[in-house]
Short mmCIF file of C-alpha atoms in Angstrom, two decimals:
data_model
loop_
_atom_site.label_atom_id
_atom_site.label_comp_id
_atom_site.label_asym_id
_atom_site.label_seq_id
_atom_site.Cartn_x
_atom_site.Cartn_y
_atom_site.Cartn_z
CA UNK A 1 103.95 -68.21 245.55
CA UNK A 2 100.72 -68.73 247.56
CA UNK A 3 100.86 -70.67 250.79
CA UNK A 4 97.52 -71.49 252.41
CA UNK A 5 97.36 -71.79 256.21
CA UNK A 6 98.13 -75.41 257.20
CA UNK A 7 95.50 -75.66 259.93
CA UNK A 8 91.86 -76.78 259.86
CA UNK A 9 89.88 -73.75 261.12
CA UNK A 10 87.18 -76.04 262.52
CA UNK A 11 89.71 -77.53 264.93
CA UNK A 12 91.13 -74.25 266.25
CA UNK A 13 89.65 -73.60 269.72
CA UNK A 14 87.11 -70.83 270.29
CA UNK A 15 88.43 -68.28 272.76
CA UNK A 16 85.43 -65.94 272.89
CA UNK A 17 81.77 -65.78 271.88
CA UNK A 18 80.12 -62.36 271.75
CA UNK A 19 77.11 -63.10 273.95
CA UNK A 20 77.61 -59.72 275.66
CA UNK A 21 77.08 -57.62 272.53
CA UNK A 22 73.66 -56.19 271.58
CA UNK A 23 71.51 -57.62 268.81
CA UNK A 24 70.26 -55.27 266.09
CA UNK A 25 66.59 -54.43 266.32
CA UNK A 26 64.54 -56.74 264.10
CA UNK A 27 63.19 -53.78 262.15
CA UNK A 28 66.75 -52.87 261.12
CA UNK A 29 66.98 -56.14 259.22
CA UNK A 30 64.02 -55.47 256.93
CA UNK A 31 64.48 -54.58 253.27
CA UNK A 32 63.00 -51.07 253.50
CA UNK A 33 65.12 -50.23 256.55
CA UNK A 34 68.29 -51.36 254.79
CA UNK A 35 67.42 -49.35 251.68
CA UNK A 36 66.90 -46.26 253.84
CA UNK A 37 70.09 -46.82 255.83
CA UNK A 38 72.24 -47.00 252.73
CA UNK A 39 70.45 -44.06 251.11
CA UNK A 40 70.97 -41.90 254.20
CA UNK A 41 74.72 -42.63 254.30
CA UNK A 42 74.31 -43.97 257.83
CA UNK A 43 77.26 -43.06 260.08
CA UNK A 44 79.10 -46.14 261.34
CA UNK A 45 82.58 -47.64 261.58
CA UNK A 46 83.61 -51.07 260.24
CA UNK A 47 85.32 -53.30 262.75
CA UNK A 48 87.48 -55.33 260.37
CA UNK A 49 89.34 -54.01 257.35
CA UNK A 50 92.45 -56.12 256.70
CA UNK A 51 93.70 -59.62 257.39
CA UNK A 52 97.33 -60.61 257.90
CA UNK A 53 98.77 -61.51 254.51
CA UNK A 54 99.66 -65.15 253.87
CA UNK A 55 100.58 -65.02 250.17
CA UNK A 56 103.39 -63.38 248.23
CA UNK A 57 101.86 -61.87 245.11
CA UNK A 58 100.53 -58.59 243.78
CA UNK A 59 97.23 -57.48 245.33
CA UNK A 60 94.16 -57.79 243.08
CA UNK A 61 90.92 -55.79 243.17
CA UNK A 62 87.76 -57.86 243.53
CA UNK A 63 84.11 -57.57 244.44
CA UNK A 64 81.60 -59.85 246.12
CA UNK A 65 77.84 -59.67 246.14
CA UNK A 66 76.08 -59.96 249.50
CA UNK A 67 72.73 -61.23 248.18
CA UNK A 68 69.79 -60.78 250.55
CA UNK A 69 66.89 -62.93 249.32
CA UNK A 70 63.56 -61.27 250.08
CA UNK A 71 61.63 -63.99 251.87
CA UNK A 72 59.51 -63.62 255.05
CA UNK A 73 62.87 -63.09 256.77
CA UNK A 74 65.77 -61.87 254.69
CA UNK A 75 68.12 -64.71 253.82
CA UNK A 76 71.81 -64.38 252.96
CA UNK A 77 72.70 -66.43 249.90
CA UNK A 78 76.11 -68.10 250.15
CA UNK A 79 78.15 -70.51 248.06
CA UNK A 80 80.50 -73.38 248.81
CA UNK A 81 83.66 -73.25 246.72
CA UNK A 82 84.86 -76.51 245.13
CA UNK A 83 87.96 -78.13 246.56
CA UNK A 84 89.84 -77.79 243.26
CA UNK A 85 89.87 -73.97 243.36
CA UNK A 86 93.27 -72.26 243.59
CA UNK A 87 92.08 -69.74 246.18
CA UNK A 88 89.89 -70.37 249.26
CA UNK A 89 89.01 -73.87 248.07
CA UNK A 90 86.30 -75.66 250.01
CA UNK A 91 85.30 -72.50 251.85
CA UNK A 92 81.96 -70.75 252.15
CA UNK A 93 81.90 -67.48 250.25
CA UNK A 94 79.78 -64.80 248.68
CA UNK A 95 79.49 -64.87 244.89
CA UNK A 96 82.34 -62.76 243.55
CA UNK A 97 85.80 -62.56 242.13
CA UNK A 98 88.49 -60.43 240.51
CA UNK A 99 87.64 -57.28 238.58
CA UNK A 100 87.90 -57.47 234.80
CA UNK A 101 89.20 -54.49 232.78
CA UNK A 102 85.79 -54.31 231.07
CA UNK A 103 83.91 -53.85 234.37
CA UNK A 104 82.62 -50.30 234.80
CA UNK A 105 83.02 -50.38 238.58
CA UNK A 106 82.94 -52.61 241.65
CA UNK A 107 79.17 -53.07 241.37
CA UNK A 108 79.54 -54.29 237.79
CA UNK A 109 82.16 -56.80 238.93
CA UNK A 110 79.92 -58.15 241.68
CA UNK A 111 76.90 -58.51 239.39
CA UNK A 112 78.90 -60.13 236.60
CA UNK A 113 80.51 -62.63 238.97
CA UNK A 114 77.15 -63.49 240.56
CA UNK A 115 75.68 -64.16 237.13
CA UNK A 116 78.66 -66.31 236.14
CA UNK A 117 78.78 -68.28 239.40
CA UNK A 118 75.12 -68.80 240.33
CA UNK A 119 73.14 -67.59 237.29
CA UNK A 120 71.74 -64.49 239.02
CA UNK A 121 70.40 -62.09 236.34
CA UNK A 122 71.19 -58.45 237.21
CA UNK A 123 67.49 -57.58 236.76
CA UNK A 124 66.68 -59.79 239.79
CA UNK A 125 69.19 -58.02 242.06
CA UNK A 126 68.45 -54.55 243.44
CA UNK A 127 71.78 -53.07 244.50
CA UNK A 128 71.20 -50.91 247.58
CA UNK A 129 74.77 -50.02 248.59
CA UNK A 130 78.35 -51.06 249.15
CA UNK A 131 80.39 -51.77 252.26
CA UNK A 132 83.95 -50.59 253.02
CA UNK A 133 86.82 -52.38 251.30
CA UNK A 134 88.01 -55.57 253.01
CA UNK A 135 91.52 -56.85 252.24
CA UNK A 136 91.96 -60.60 252.56
CA UNK A 137 95.03 -62.51 253.65
CA UNK A 138 95.21 -63.84 250.09
CA UNK A 139 95.80 -60.27 248.85
CA UNK A 140 92.37 -59.54 247.39
CA UNK A 141 91.14 -55.96 247.86
CA UNK A 142 87.42 -56.68 248.07
CA UNK A 143 84.43 -54.36 247.72
CA UNK A 144 81.29 -56.00 249.22
CA UNK A 145 78.17 -54.96 247.27
CA UNK A 146 74.78 -55.45 248.95
CA UNK A 147 71.72 -56.37 246.88
CA UNK A 148 68.13 -57.42 247.54
CA UNK A 149 67.33 -60.50 245.47
CA UNK A 150 63.93 -61.42 244.03
CA UNK A 151 62.65 -64.53 245.87
CA UNK A 152 61.68 -66.11 242.54
CA UNK A 153 65.36 -66.46 241.66
CA UNK A 154 66.51 -70.07 241.36
CA UNK A 155 70.27 -70.53 241.55
CA UNK A 156 72.03 -72.34 238.71
CA UNK A 157 75.55 -72.93 240.08
CA UNK A 158 78.52 -73.08 237.73
CA UNK A 159 80.16 -76.39 238.74
CA UNK A 160 83.61 -75.04 237.89
CA UNK A 161 83.25 -72.36 240.58
CA UNK A 162 80.47 -73.41 242.95
CA UNK A 163 79.90 -76.75 244.68
CA UNK A 164 76.71 -75.71 246.49
CA UNK A 165 74.38 -72.74 247.05
CA UNK A 166 72.39 -72.24 250.25
CA UNK A 167 70.72 -69.59 252.39
CA UNK A 168 71.19 -68.54 256.01
CA UNK A 169 68.74 -66.25 257.83
CA UNK A 170 70.15 -62.73 258.11
CA UNK A 171 68.97 -62.44 261.72
CA UNK A 172 71.06 -65.52 262.64
CA UNK A 173 74.19 -63.99 261.15
CA UNK A 174 73.50 -60.60 262.75
CA UNK A 175 73.14 -62.13 266.23
CA UNK A 176 76.56 -61.65 267.92
CA UNK A 177 75.87 -64.67 270.13
CA UNK A 178 76.63 -66.67 266.96
CA UNK A 179 79.99 -64.91 266.40
CA UNK A 180 82.94 -66.98 267.62
CA UNK A 181 86.54 -65.73 267.86
CA UNK A 182 89.54 -67.94 267.09
CA UNK A 183 93.27 -67.38 267.08
CA UNK A 184 96.33 -69.43 266.16
CA UNK A 185 100.04 -68.80 265.82
CA UNK A 186 101.29 -69.40 262.30
CA UNK A 187 104.19 -67.99 260.35
CA UNK A 188 105.51 -66.25 263.46
CA UNK A 189 102.33 -64.21 263.87
CA UNK A 190 99.15 -64.47 265.88
CA UNK A 191 96.28 -64.82 263.45
CA UNK A 192 92.68 -64.18 264.46
CA UNK A 193 89.36 -64.68 262.71
CA UNK A 194 85.64 -65.11 263.26
CA UNK A 195 83.40 -68.07 262.57
CA UNK A 196 79.59 -68.26 262.41
CA UNK A 197 78.70 -71.97 262.08
CA UNK A 198 75.14 -72.62 260.95
CA UNK A 199 73.37 -75.97 261.22
CA UNK A 200 71.14 -76.86 258.27
CA UNK A 201 69.36 -80.24 258.11
CA UNK A 202 72.13 -81.82 260.16
CA UNK A 203 74.90 -80.26 258.07
CA UNK A 204 77.24 -77.65 259.56
CA UNK A 205 77.88 -74.67 257.31
CA UNK A 206 81.20 -73.40 258.68
CA UNK A 207 81.24 -69.71 257.77
CA UNK A 208 84.58 -68.18 258.67
CA UNK A 209 87.46 -65.97 257.55
CA UNK A 210 86.81 -63.15 255.09
CA UNK A 211 83.14 -64.05 254.64
CA UNK A 212 82.56 -63.91 258.41
CA UNK A 213 84.62 -60.71 258.62
CA UNK A 214 82.45 -58.93 256.06
CA UNK A 215 79.32 -60.17 257.83
CA UNK A 216 80.71 -58.80 261.09
CA UNK A 217 81.06 -55.39 259.44
CA UNK A 218 77.47 -55.68 258.23
CA UNK A 219 76.46 -56.37 261.85
CA UNK A 220 78.10 -53.08 262.84
CA UNK A 221 76.29 -51.34 260.00
CA UNK A 222 72.81 -52.46 261.11
CA UNK A 223 73.20 -51.62 264.80
CA UNK A 224 71.32 -48.58 266.08
#
């Protein structure tokens, strides 16, 4: 039986902000540089791999797409999950979900889910690489797949799975001064996570948890 954490992550105090960490060079955040970095099998180490489990069920393999929209500055496309969802309801997430038996691999899962959730045709997404597996507290074993998205793409969200679609500049998310650390005691354990709140037209996009964790790994990937 799944038991979601009973706390509001927005209300948990921030105990550290990473203003002391370096920012990636701007050139590292360009499409050609990211293509080359993945192609060269760039040596790096992910910082976050596994969250403390908070459900009792069998683990499930899943994939997410990290869509980088090719505008003047690369933009990360994110979704807001509806509040009626069984898992991670009301949270900001990448398009993605559980692997189907028919999926050829993790990339196929990510592309299929992105098409189902936001109407992204595979022909408009150039997959350039994958990130290390990230295991969520809800027992999903997630492969993050990175793709460059044609700027002409117009999202068509599936209302059963997506409440909203929006973009956040990649350079904002890769700036560690925007990475906030939280911790709380729950279930007899000290739980920690990151948040990266982004203000858009007076609305706070509270990016946290697994989505922020995978973005933190991407930050480590793009550092020199």
